[in-house]
Structure formats: C-alpha cells, structure tokens
Short mmCIF file of C-alpha atoms in Angstrom, two decimals:
data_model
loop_
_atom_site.label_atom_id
_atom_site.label_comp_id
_atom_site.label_asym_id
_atom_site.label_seq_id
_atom_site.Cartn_x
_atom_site.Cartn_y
_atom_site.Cartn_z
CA UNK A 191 -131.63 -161.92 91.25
CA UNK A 192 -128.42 -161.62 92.92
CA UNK A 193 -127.79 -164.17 95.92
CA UNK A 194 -124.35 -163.48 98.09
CA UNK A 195 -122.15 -164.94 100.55
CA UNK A 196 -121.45 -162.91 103.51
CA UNK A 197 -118.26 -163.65 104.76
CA UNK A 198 -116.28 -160.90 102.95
CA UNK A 199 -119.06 -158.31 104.37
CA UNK A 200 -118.46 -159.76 108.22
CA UNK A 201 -117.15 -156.69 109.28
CA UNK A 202 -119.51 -154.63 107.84
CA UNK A 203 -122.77 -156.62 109.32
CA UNK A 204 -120.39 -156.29 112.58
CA UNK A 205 -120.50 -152.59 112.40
CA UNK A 206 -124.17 -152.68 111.57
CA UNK A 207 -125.41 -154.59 114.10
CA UNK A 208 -123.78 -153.05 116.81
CA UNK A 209 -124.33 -148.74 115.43
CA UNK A 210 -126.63 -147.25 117.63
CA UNK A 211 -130.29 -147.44 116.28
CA UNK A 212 -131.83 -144.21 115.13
CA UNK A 213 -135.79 -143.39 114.29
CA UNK A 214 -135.59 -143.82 110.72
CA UNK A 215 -138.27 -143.66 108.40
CA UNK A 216 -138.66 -144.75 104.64
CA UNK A 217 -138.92 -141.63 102.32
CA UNK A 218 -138.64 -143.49 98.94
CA UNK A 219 -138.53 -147.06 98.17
CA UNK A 220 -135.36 -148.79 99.28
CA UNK A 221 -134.09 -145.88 101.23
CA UNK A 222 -133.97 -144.52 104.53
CA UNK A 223 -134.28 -141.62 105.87
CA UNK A 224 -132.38 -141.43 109.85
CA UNK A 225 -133.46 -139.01 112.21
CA UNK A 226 -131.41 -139.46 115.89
CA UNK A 227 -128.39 -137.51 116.88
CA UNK A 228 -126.30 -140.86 116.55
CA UNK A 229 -128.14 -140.94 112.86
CA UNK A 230 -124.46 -140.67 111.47
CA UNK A 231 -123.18 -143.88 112.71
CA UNK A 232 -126.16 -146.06 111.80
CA UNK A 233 -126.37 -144.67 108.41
CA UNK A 234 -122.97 -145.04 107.31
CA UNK A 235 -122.77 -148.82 108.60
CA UNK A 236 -125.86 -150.01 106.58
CA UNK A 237 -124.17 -147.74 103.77
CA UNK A 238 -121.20 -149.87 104.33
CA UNK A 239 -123.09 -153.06 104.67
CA UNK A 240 -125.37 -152.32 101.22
CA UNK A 241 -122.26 -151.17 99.09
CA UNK A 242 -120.19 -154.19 100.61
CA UNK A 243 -123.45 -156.92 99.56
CA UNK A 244 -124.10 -154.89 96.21
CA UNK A 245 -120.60 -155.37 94.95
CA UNK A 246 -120.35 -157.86 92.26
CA UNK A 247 -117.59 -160.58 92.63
CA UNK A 248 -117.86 -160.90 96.56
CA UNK A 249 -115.99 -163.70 97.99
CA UNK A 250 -117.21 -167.03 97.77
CA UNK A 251 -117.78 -169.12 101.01
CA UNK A 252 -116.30 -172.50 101.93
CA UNK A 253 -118.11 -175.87 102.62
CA UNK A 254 -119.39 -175.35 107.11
CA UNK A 255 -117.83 -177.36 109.49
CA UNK A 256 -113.97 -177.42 108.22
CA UNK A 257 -111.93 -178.99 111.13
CA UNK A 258 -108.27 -177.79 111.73
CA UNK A 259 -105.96 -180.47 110.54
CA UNK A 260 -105.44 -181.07 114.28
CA UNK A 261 -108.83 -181.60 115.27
CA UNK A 262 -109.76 -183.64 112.47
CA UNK A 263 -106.34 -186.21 113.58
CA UNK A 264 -108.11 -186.55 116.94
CA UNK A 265 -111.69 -187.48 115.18
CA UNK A 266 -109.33 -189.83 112.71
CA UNK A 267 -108.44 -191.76 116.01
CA UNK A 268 -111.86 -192.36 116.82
CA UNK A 269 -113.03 -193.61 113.41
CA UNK A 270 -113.82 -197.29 113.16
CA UNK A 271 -112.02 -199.64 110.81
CA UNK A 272 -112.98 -202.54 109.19
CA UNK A 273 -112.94 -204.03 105.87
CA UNK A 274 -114.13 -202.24 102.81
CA UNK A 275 -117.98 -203.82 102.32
CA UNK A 276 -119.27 -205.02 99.21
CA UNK A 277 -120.86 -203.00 96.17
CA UNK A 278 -123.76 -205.33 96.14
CA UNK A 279 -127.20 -203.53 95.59
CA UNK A 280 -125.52 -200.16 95.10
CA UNK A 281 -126.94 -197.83 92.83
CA UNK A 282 -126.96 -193.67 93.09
CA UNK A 283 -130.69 -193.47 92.69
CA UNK A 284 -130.40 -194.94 96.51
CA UNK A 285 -128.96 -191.78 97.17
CA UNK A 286 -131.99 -189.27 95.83
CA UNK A 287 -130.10 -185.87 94.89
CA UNK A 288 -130.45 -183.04 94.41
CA UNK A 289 -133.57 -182.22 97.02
CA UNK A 290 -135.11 -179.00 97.77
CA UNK A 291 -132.58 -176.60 99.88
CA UNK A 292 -134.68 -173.45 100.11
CA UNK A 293 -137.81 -172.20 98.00
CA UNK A 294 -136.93 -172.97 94.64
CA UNK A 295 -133.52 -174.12 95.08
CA UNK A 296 -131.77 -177.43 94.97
CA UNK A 297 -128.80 -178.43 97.08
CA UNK A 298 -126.77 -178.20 93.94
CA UNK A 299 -128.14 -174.61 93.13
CA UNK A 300 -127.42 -173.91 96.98
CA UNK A 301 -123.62 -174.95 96.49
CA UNK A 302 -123.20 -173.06 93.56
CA UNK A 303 -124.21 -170.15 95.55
CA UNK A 304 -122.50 -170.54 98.00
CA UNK A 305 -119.16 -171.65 96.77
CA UNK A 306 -118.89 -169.05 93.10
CA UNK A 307 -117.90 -165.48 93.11
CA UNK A 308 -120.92 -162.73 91.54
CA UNK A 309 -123.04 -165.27 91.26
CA UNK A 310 -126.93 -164.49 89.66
CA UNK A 311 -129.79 -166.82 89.32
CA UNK A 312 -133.02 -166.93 87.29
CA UNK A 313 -136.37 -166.46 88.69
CA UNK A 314 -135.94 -170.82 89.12
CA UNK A 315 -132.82 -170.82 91.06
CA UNK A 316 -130.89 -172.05 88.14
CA UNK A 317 -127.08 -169.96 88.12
CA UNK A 318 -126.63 -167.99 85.20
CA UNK A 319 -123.82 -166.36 85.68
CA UNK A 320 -120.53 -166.40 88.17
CA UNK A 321 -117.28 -167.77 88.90
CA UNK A 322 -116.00 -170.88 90.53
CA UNK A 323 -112.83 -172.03 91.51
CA UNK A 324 -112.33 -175.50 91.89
CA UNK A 325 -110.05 -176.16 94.60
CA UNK A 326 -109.46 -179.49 93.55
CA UNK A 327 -107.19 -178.64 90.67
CA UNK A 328 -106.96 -174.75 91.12
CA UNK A 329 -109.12 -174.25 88.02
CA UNK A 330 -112.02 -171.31 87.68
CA UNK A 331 -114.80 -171.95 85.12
CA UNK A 332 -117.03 -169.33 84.52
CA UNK A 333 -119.98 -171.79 82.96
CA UNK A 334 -122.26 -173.36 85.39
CA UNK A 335 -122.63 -176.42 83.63
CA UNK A 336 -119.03 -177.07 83.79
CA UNK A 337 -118.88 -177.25 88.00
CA UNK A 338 -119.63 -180.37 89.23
CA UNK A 339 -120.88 -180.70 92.96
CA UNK A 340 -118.56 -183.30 94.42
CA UNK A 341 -119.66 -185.51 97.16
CA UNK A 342 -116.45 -185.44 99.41
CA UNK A 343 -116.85 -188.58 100.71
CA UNK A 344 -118.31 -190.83 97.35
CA UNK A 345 -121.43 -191.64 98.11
CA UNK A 346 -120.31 -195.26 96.50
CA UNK A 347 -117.77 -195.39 99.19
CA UNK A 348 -120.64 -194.17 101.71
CA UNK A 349 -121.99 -197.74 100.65
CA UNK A 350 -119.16 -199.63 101.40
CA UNK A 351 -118.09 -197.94 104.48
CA UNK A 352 -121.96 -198.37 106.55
CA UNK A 353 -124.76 -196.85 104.15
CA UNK A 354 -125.71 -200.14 102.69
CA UNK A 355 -127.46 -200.61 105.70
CA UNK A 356 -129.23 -197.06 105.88
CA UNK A 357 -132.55 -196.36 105.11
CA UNK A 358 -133.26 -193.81 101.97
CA UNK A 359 -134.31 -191.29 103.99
CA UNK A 360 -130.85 -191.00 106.04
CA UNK A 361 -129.05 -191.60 102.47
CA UNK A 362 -130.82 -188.85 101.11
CA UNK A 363 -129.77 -186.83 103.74
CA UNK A 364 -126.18 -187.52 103.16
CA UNK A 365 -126.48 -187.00 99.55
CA UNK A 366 -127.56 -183.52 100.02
CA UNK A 367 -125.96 -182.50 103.71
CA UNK A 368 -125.21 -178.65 103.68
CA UNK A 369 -124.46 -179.20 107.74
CA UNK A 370 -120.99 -181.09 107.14
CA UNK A 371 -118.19 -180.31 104.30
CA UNK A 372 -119.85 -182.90 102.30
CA UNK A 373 -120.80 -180.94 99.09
CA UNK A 374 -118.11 -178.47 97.17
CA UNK A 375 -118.36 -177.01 93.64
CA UNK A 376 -115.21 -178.24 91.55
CA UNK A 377 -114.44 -178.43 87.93
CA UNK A 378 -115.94 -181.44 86.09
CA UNK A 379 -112.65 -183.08 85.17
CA UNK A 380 -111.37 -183.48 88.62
CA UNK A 381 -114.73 -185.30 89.68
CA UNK A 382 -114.36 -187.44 87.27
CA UNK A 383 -110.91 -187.97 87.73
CA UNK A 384 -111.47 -188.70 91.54
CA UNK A 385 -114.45 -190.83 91.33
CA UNK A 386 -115.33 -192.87 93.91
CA UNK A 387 -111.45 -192.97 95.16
CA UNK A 388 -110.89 -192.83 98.69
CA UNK A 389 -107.11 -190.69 100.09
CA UNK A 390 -105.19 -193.43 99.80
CA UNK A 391 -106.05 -193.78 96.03
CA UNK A 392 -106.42 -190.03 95.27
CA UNK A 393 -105.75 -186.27 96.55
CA UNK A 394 -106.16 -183.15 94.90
CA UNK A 395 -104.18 -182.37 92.49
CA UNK A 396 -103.49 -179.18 93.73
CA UNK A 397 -100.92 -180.03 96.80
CA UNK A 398 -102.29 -176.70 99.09
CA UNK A 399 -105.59 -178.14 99.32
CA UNK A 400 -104.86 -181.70 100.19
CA UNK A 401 -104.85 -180.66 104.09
CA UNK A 402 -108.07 -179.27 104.14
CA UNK A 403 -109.82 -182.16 101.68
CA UNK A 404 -108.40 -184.47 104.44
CA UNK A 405 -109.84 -182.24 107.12
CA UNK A 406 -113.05 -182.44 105.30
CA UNK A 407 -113.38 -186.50 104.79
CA UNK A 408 -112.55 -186.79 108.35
CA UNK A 409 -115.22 -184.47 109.41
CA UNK A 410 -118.45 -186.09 107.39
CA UNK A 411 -116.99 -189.93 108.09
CA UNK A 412 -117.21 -188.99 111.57
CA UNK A 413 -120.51 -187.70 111.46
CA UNK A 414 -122.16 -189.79 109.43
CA UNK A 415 -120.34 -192.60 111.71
CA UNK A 416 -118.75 -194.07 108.46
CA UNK A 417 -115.88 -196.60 108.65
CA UNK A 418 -112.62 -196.55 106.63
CA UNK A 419 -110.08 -199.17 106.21
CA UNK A 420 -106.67 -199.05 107.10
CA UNK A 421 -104.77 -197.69 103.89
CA UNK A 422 -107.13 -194.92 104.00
CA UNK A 423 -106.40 -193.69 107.82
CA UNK A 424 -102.89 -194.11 106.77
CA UNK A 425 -103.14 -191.88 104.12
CA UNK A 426 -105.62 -189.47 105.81
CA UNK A 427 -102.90 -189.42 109.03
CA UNK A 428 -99.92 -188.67 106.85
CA UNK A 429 -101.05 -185.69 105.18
CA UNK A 430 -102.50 -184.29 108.60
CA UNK A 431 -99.35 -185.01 109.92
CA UNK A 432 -98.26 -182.56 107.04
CA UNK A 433 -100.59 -179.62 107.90
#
C-alpha cells in the first residue's frame, strides 16, 4: 500500500473540488462512469487528481507549523530565559515514543510518510520502500532504517528547559507532536552528531537549512512554553537575523 503527501497534487484537488459535479455512476470497479453536460470538466479533474496521487516519487511534505524567520524572531522575544535546569531524574523512557498516530501506524511510521518521496508500507505500517532527504546534511538514503526521526527540540533539553516538571502524559505528547515542527526524518549520522545540542552548540550542517531549523525550535519552545538560556536566543536571533 501506497500512502502520499498531497502537496505536489494541490492544484489538482483545487481543480477537483471546485469542477462542476456530474451524475456519475460506477460501471466497473474503481471507475466512473459521468453522465452531465459539464461531465467533461469533472472527469478530467479527478483524472488529473488520480494520475497526479498515482505517480510514484511525489513530493514529500515538510514538518506543519513552519514560522517565517520573521515571525518566529517575534515568538523568540517572548520566550522566557532562565538558567539551563539540571539532568537529574532524566531518562527517555519519561518520554514514551513512538505512540499510535493512525490505525496501525506509529508517529515514526507517520513521519516517514510524510517527509520521503514514493514511499510504500506493509500491511503493518512499517516503510519498505522510498526516499528521504535529510535536510540536516543534504543527504538522501533510500533505506528506512537509516532515517532517524529527530526530535527538533532534544527531548533531553525539553528536560532542562521545563519538562522535568511535566507529567508523562504531556511528555508523551511532546515526544510524538505531529501539530508543531517537532518531528523530521534525517539521516542517522546527523542525529547523532546533533544530539541533545541546543543552536548555540550546533546547526545543520547544511547552511540553507539553518533558517528554517531556527524557525522550527522557536516554534515548538514556544508552544510547549519551554525556556532557553541566553547563548541559545543569541544564537537563534543571529541566524534569523540572517534569513
């Protein structure tokens, strides 16, 4: 099974939801048979829209709720900052990942969906084939196992910055929060290399990303009400200031 993400195809669900309906009727499975004057227009849209959702490598999507670099100065500016807090207690399994997304799928099989190129599942949600590029380092891997789902703010520095004091259940929720840019598919290597870094200990390597991976911490420490410290708005402001 095939899953897809849509934004390539915009146009073409435009056109389709706005053709004039006909009285249509199915005459075999999976097709349709139109049967109004304005027939023409209807049938050539959903032609447009099948053809456009059937084509393998269709573009893959990007993490929701981007700001511009603009926006995201004026959320810096309300961010609170205070001292780094201690790594006492911490532990990932405080974070439970990956949960259930949608029927059989885990967040993690979600973002693989969502952020690869002709991507196909098995019957358990589990990618077996597709593309990703990893905007972190500007790297495509064409082996599922080798894309890592980054947490875009570490969920170590989640603990230090306010979710020490969370309960599991809101942890949880930032651990696997499709809402916010929070979760992106990136090559293993540049996980690791990142770790649980903040920006003003590491950017992506790959220079024309760094204004929208500082667009994207901004966005999920402001909505998760996270602090930062001061080296860390410093370096989030400067390459905003870039953008």
């Amino acid at each position: 099974m095939r899953r897809f993400a849509l934004g390539a195809c915009a146009p073409a669900v435009t056109a389709y939801r706005s053709a004039p309906r006909p009285i249509a009727r199915l005459s075999a499975p999976g097709l349709t048979t139109c049967l109004s004057p304005r027939a023409p227009i209807m049938c050539l849209s959903a032609l447009a829209l099948i053809m456009c959702l059937s084509a393998p490598g269709t573009a893959h999507a990007e993490p929701p709720g981007i700001p511009t670099a603009d926006a995201a100065r004026g959320m810096l500016g309300s961010l609170t900052v205070a001292d780094e807090g201690s790594m006492s207690g911490y532990a990932r399994e405080k974070f439970p990942h990956w949960s259930t997304a949608s029927g059989k799928c885990t967040t993690r099989e979600a973002v693989l969906q969502r952020d690869g190129t002709g991507v196909e599942v098995d019957a358990e949600c589990r990618p077996t084939a597709g593309s990703w590029h990893s905007p972190y380092d500007g790297k495509t891997v064409t082996d599922p196992s080798a894309a890592d789902i980054d947490h875009v703010v570490p969920l170590a520095d989640a603990w230090r910055s306010g979710a020490a004091e969370w309960s599991d259940d809101q942890r949880e929720r930032l651990a696997n929060d499709l809402e916010h840019p929070q979760l992106i598919a990136v090559t293993a290597a540049s996980n690791r290399s990142k770790g649980d870094q903040d920006p003003a200990q590491w950017l992506p390597t790959d220079t024309g990303f760094r204004c929208t991976y500082a667009s994207m911490w901004v966005a999920v420490k402001s909505a998760w009400q996270l602090t930062l410290q001061q080296s860390e708005k410093d370096a989030l402001d400067s390459v905003l200031r870039g953008c």
